[in-house]
């Protein structure tokens, strides 16, 4: 809950700051990654909830590329993977629907998590 709240707060802060700086040469850009292939989710795969792995996991390089693109073109917000943003909006607008699809997402996440556990386990040995 705390992790989600901080992400929500950062998004609100970024939009408010962008509005305050609208008539300046300073641009605020927000990158919203889903899970990223970092030690935060890979070091303790078995302790990480299956739902975390339901969207495709991005690489740090992919997220860095989004940051560079935003620095170049000033686009306010980039979300990766894009369907994570769509699902988030649907969940916000229709909470019962989120509850309905969550078991399907957990099942997909469990399968994806298993593949990561096999791959990451081999890489770290």
PDB file of C-alpha atoms in Angstrom:
ATOM      1  CA  UNK A   1       0.000   0.000   0.000  1.00  0.00           C
ATOM      2  CA  UNK A   2       2.806   2.432   0.864  1.00  0.00           C
ATOM      3  CA  UNK A   3       4.614   1.733  -2.410  1.00  0.00           C
ATOM      4  CA  UNK A   4       1.425   2.333  -4.412  1.00  0.00           C
ATOM      5  CA  UNK A   5       0.628   5.488  -2.450  1.00  0.00           C
ATOM      6  CA  UNK A   6       4.066   6.959  -3.157  1.00  0.00           C
ATOM      7  CA  UNK A   7       3.692   6.267  -6.891  1.00  0.00           C
ATOM      8  CA  UNK A   8       0.250   7.886  -6.848  1.00  0.00           C
ATOM      9  CA  UNK A   9       1.626  10.890  -4.946  1.00  0.00           C
ATOM     10  CA  UNK A  10       4.565  11.281  -7.322  1.00  0.00           C
ATOM     11  CA  UNK A  11       2.207  11.278 -10.303  1.00  0.00           C
ATOM     12  CA  UNK A  12       0.020  13.984  -8.728  1.00  0.00           C
ATOM     13  CA  UNK A  13       3.063  16.042  -7.743  1.00  0.00           C
ATOM     14  CA  UNK A  14       4.500  15.764 -11.262  1.00  0.00           C
ATOM     15  CA  UNK A  15       1.297  16.976 -12.900  1.00  0.00           C
ATOM     16  CA  UNK A  16       0.972  19.861 -10.438  1.00  0.00           C
ATOM     17  CA  UNK A  17       4.616  20.850 -10.948  1.00  0.00           C
ATOM     18  CA  UNK A  18       4.243  20.676 -14.738  1.00  0.00           C
ATOM     19  CA  UNK A  19       1.288  23.031 -14.509  1.00  0.00           C
ATOM     20  CA  UNK A  20       3.197  25.472 -12.288  1.00  0.00           C
ATOM     21  CA  UNK A  21       6.120  25.481 -14.742  1.00  0.00           C
ATOM     22  CA  UNK A  22       3.953  25.617 -17.873  1.00  0.00           C
ATOM     23  CA  UNK A  23       5.180  29.048 -19.017  1.00  0.00           C
ATOM     24  CA  UNK A  24       8.852  28.386 -18.367  1.00  0.00           C
ATOM     25  CA  UNK A  25      11.573  26.508 -20.210  1.00  0.00           C
ATOM     26  CA  UNK A  26      11.378  23.684 -17.648  1.00  0.00           C
ATOM     27  CA  UNK A  27       9.455  20.561 -18.650  1.00  0.00           C
ATOM     28  CA  UNK A  28       8.311  17.884 -16.234  1.00  0.00           C
ATOM     29  CA  UNK A  29       8.136  14.350 -17.561  1.00  0.00           C
ATOM     30  CA  UNK A  30       6.751  11.313 -15.817  1.00  0.00           C
ATOM     31  CA  UNK A  31       7.827   7.760 -16.619  1.00  0.00           C
ATOM     32  CA  UNK A  32       5.430   5.088 -15.331  1.00  0.00           C
ATOM     33  CA  UNK A  33       7.003   1.673 -15.655  1.00  0.00           C
ATOM     34  CA  UNK A  34       5.324  -1.538 -14.714  1.00  0.00           C
ATOM     35  CA  UNK A  35       7.654  -4.146 -13.266  1.00  0.00           C
ATOM     36  CA  UNK A  36      11.293  -3.667 -14.235  1.00  0.00           C
ATOM     37  CA  UNK A  37      13.899  -6.388 -14.348  1.00  0.00           C
ATOM     38  CA  UNK A  38      15.816  -5.157 -11.295  1.00  0.00           C
ATOM     39  CA  UNK A  39      16.959  -6.731  -8.021  1.00  0.00           C
ATOM     40  CA  UNK A  40      13.859  -5.286  -6.341  1.00  0.00           C
ATOM     41  CA  UNK A  41      11.676  -7.950  -7.955  1.00  0.00           C
ATOM     42  CA  UNK A  42      14.258 -10.540  -9.039  1.00  0.00           C
ATOM     43  CA  UNK A  43      16.259 -11.097  -5.848  1.00  0.00           C
ATOM     44  CA  UNK A  44      13.259 -12.406  -3.972  1.00  0.00           C
ATOM     45  CA  UNK A  45      11.118 -13.840  -6.754  1.00  0.00           C
ATOM     46  CA  UNK A  46       9.353 -16.341  -4.503  1.00  0.00           C
ATOM     47  CA  UNK A  47       8.297 -13.558  -2.095  1.00  0.00           C
ATOM     48  CA  UNK A  48       7.025 -11.302  -4.887  1.00  0.00           C
ATOM     49  CA  UNK A  49       3.275 -11.552  -5.539  1.00  0.00           C
ATOM     50  CA  UNK A  50       2.309 -13.242  -8.819  1.00  0.00           C
ATOM     51  CA  UNK A  51       0.292 -10.167  -9.798  1.00  0.00           C
ATOM     52  CA  UNK A  52       3.530  -8.160 -10.131  1.00  0.00           C
ATOM     53  CA  UNK A  53       4.540 -10.357 -13.074  1.00  0.00           C
ATOM     54  CA  UNK A  54       1.187 -10.200 -14.887  1.00  0.00           C
ATOM     55  CA  UNK A  55       2.295  -7.437 -17.285  1.00  0.00           C
ATOM     56  CA  UNK A  56       5.440  -7.930 -19.349  1.00  0.00           C
ATOM     57  CA  UNK A  57       8.550  -7.056 -17.349  1.00  0.00           C
ATOM     58  CA  UNK A  58      10.631  -4.247 -18.874  1.00  0.00           C
ATOM     59  CA  UNK A  59      14.390  -4.038 -18.887  1.00  0.00           C
ATOM     60  CA  UNK A  60      16.195  -1.073 -17.329  1.00  0.00           C
ATOM     61  CA  UNK A  61      17.426  -0.191 -20.852  1.00  0.00           C
ATOM     62  CA  UNK A  62      13.837   0.063 -22.132  1.00  0.00           C
ATOM     63  CA  UNK A  63      12.924   2.438 -19.312  1.00  0.00           C
ATOM     64  CA  UNK A  64      16.083   4.486 -19.867  1.00  0.00           C
ATOM     65  CA  UNK A  65      15.071   4.861 -23.529  1.00  0.00           C
ATOM     66  CA  UNK A  66      11.696   6.275 -22.426  1.00  0.00           C
ATOM     67  CA  UNK A  67      13.477   8.787 -20.209  1.00  0.00           C
ATOM     68  CA  UNK A  68      15.689   9.911 -23.094  1.00  0.00           C
ATOM     69  CA  UNK A  69      12.685  10.204 -25.426  1.00  0.00           C
ATOM     70  CA  UNK A  70      10.858  12.359 -22.871  1.00  0.00           C
ATOM     71  CA  UNK A  71      13.932  14.544 -22.390  1.00  0.00           C
ATOM     72  CA  UNK A  72      14.060  15.084 -26.140  1.00  0.00           C
ATOM     73  CA  UNK A  73      10.390  15.647 -26.956  1.00  0.00           C
ATOM     74  CA  UNK A  74       9.038  16.828 -23.582  1.00  0.00           C
ATOM     75  CA  UNK A  75       6.085  14.423 -23.633  1.00  0.00           C
ATOM     76  CA  UNK A  76       4.528  14.645 -20.180  1.00  0.00           C
ATOM     77  CA  UNK A  77       3.886  10.974 -19.469  1.00  0.00           C
ATOM     78  CA  UNK A  78       5.032   7.634 -20.815  1.00  0.00           C
ATOM     79  CA  UNK A  79       3.719   4.311 -19.545  1.00  0.00           C
ATOM     80  CA  UNK A  80       5.316   0.921 -20.187  1.00  0.00           C
ATOM     81  CA  UNK A  81       3.781  -1.468 -20.877  1.00  0.00           C
ATOM     82  CA  UNK A  82       0.894   0.573 -22.214  1.00  0.00           C
ATOM     83  CA  UNK A  83      -1.769  -1.914 -21.171  1.00  0.00           C
ATOM     84  CA  UNK A  84      -0.716  -1.393 -17.542  1.00  0.00           C
ATOM     85  CA  UNK A  85      -1.935   2.190 -17.791  1.00  0.00           C
ATOM     86  CA  UNK A  86      -5.162   1.103 -19.423  1.00  0.00           C
ATOM     87  CA  UNK A  87      -5.813  -1.534 -16.760  1.00  0.00           C
ATOM     88  CA  UNK A  88      -5.014   0.978 -14.041  1.00  0.00           C
ATOM     89  CA  UNK A  89      -7.584   3.435 -15.393  1.00  0.00           C
ATOM     90  CA  UNK A  90     -10.201   0.706 -15.745  1.00  0.00           C
ATOM     91  CA  UNK A  91      -9.508  -0.438 -12.184  1.00  0.00           C
ATOM     92  CA  UNK A  92      -9.904   3.118 -10.931  1.00  0.00           C
ATOM     93  CA  UNK A  93     -13.162   3.697 -12.796  1.00  0.00           C
ATOM     94  CA  UNK A  94     -14.657   0.229 -12.309  1.00  0.00           C
ATOM     95  CA  UNK A  95     -13.226  -1.395  -9.151  1.00  0.00           C
ATOM     96  CA  UNK A  96     -15.500  -4.480  -9.384  1.00  0.00           C
ATOM     97  CA  UNK A  97     -14.072  -5.234 -12.847  1.00  0.00           C
ATOM     98  CA  UNK A  98     -10.546  -5.201 -11.428  1.00  0.00           C
ATOM     99  CA  UNK A  99     -11.577  -7.754  -8.821  1.00  0.00           C
ATOM    100  CA  UNK A 100     -13.122  -9.863 -11.573  1.00  0.00           C
ATOM    101  CA  UNK A 101      -9.993 -10.015 -13.765  1.00  0.00           C
ATOM    102  CA  UNK A 102      -7.467 -10.252 -10.931  1.00  0.00           C
ATOM    103  CA  UNK A 103      -7.485 -14.094 -10.782  1.00  0.00           C
ATOM    104  CA  UNK A 104      -6.712 -14.222 -14.524  1.00  0.00           C
ATOM    105  CA  UNK A 105      -3.893 -11.728 -14.105  1.00  0.00           C
ATOM    106  CA  UNK A 106      -2.489 -13.696 -11.158  1.00  0.00           C
ATOM    107  CA  UNK A 107      -2.516 -16.879 -13.246  1.00  0.00           C
ATOM    108  CA  UNK A 108      -0.635 -15.177 -16.075  1.00  0.00           C
ATOM    109  CA  UNK A 109       1.722 -13.606 -13.558  1.00  0.00           C
ATOM    110  CA  UNK A 110       2.468 -16.989 -11.965  1.00  0.00           C
ATOM    111  CA  UNK A 111       3.435 -18.433 -15.356  1.00  0.00           C
ATOM    112  CA  UNK A 112       5.623 -15.440 -16.217  1.00  0.00           C
ATOM    113  CA  UNK A 113       7.157 -15.477 -12.718  1.00  0.00           C
ATOM    114  CA  UNK A 114       8.084 -19.140 -13.120  1.00  0.00           C
ATOM    115  CA  UNK A 115       9.952 -18.363 -16.355  1.00  0.00           C
ATOM    116  CA  UNK A 116      11.818 -15.509 -14.673  1.00  0.00           C
ATOM    117  CA  UNK A 117      12.682 -17.708 -11.703  1.00  0.00           C
ATOM    118  CA  UNK A 118      14.135 -20.336 -14.048  1.00  0.00           C
ATOM    119  CA  UNK A 119      16.039 -17.798 -16.144  1.00  0.00           C
ATOM    120  CA  UNK A 120      17.239 -15.627 -13.274  1.00  0.00           C
ATOM    121  CA  UNK A 121      18.196 -18.674 -11.193  1.00  0.00           C
ATOM    122  CA  UNK A 122      20.385 -19.946 -14.030  1.00  0.00           C
ATOM    123  CA  UNK A 123      21.995 -16.538 -14.551  1.00  0.00           C
ATOM    124  CA  UNK A 124      22.890 -16.077 -10.880  1.00  0.00           C
ATOM    125  CA  UNK A 125      24.472 -19.540 -10.440  1.00  0.00           C
TER     126      UNK A 125
END
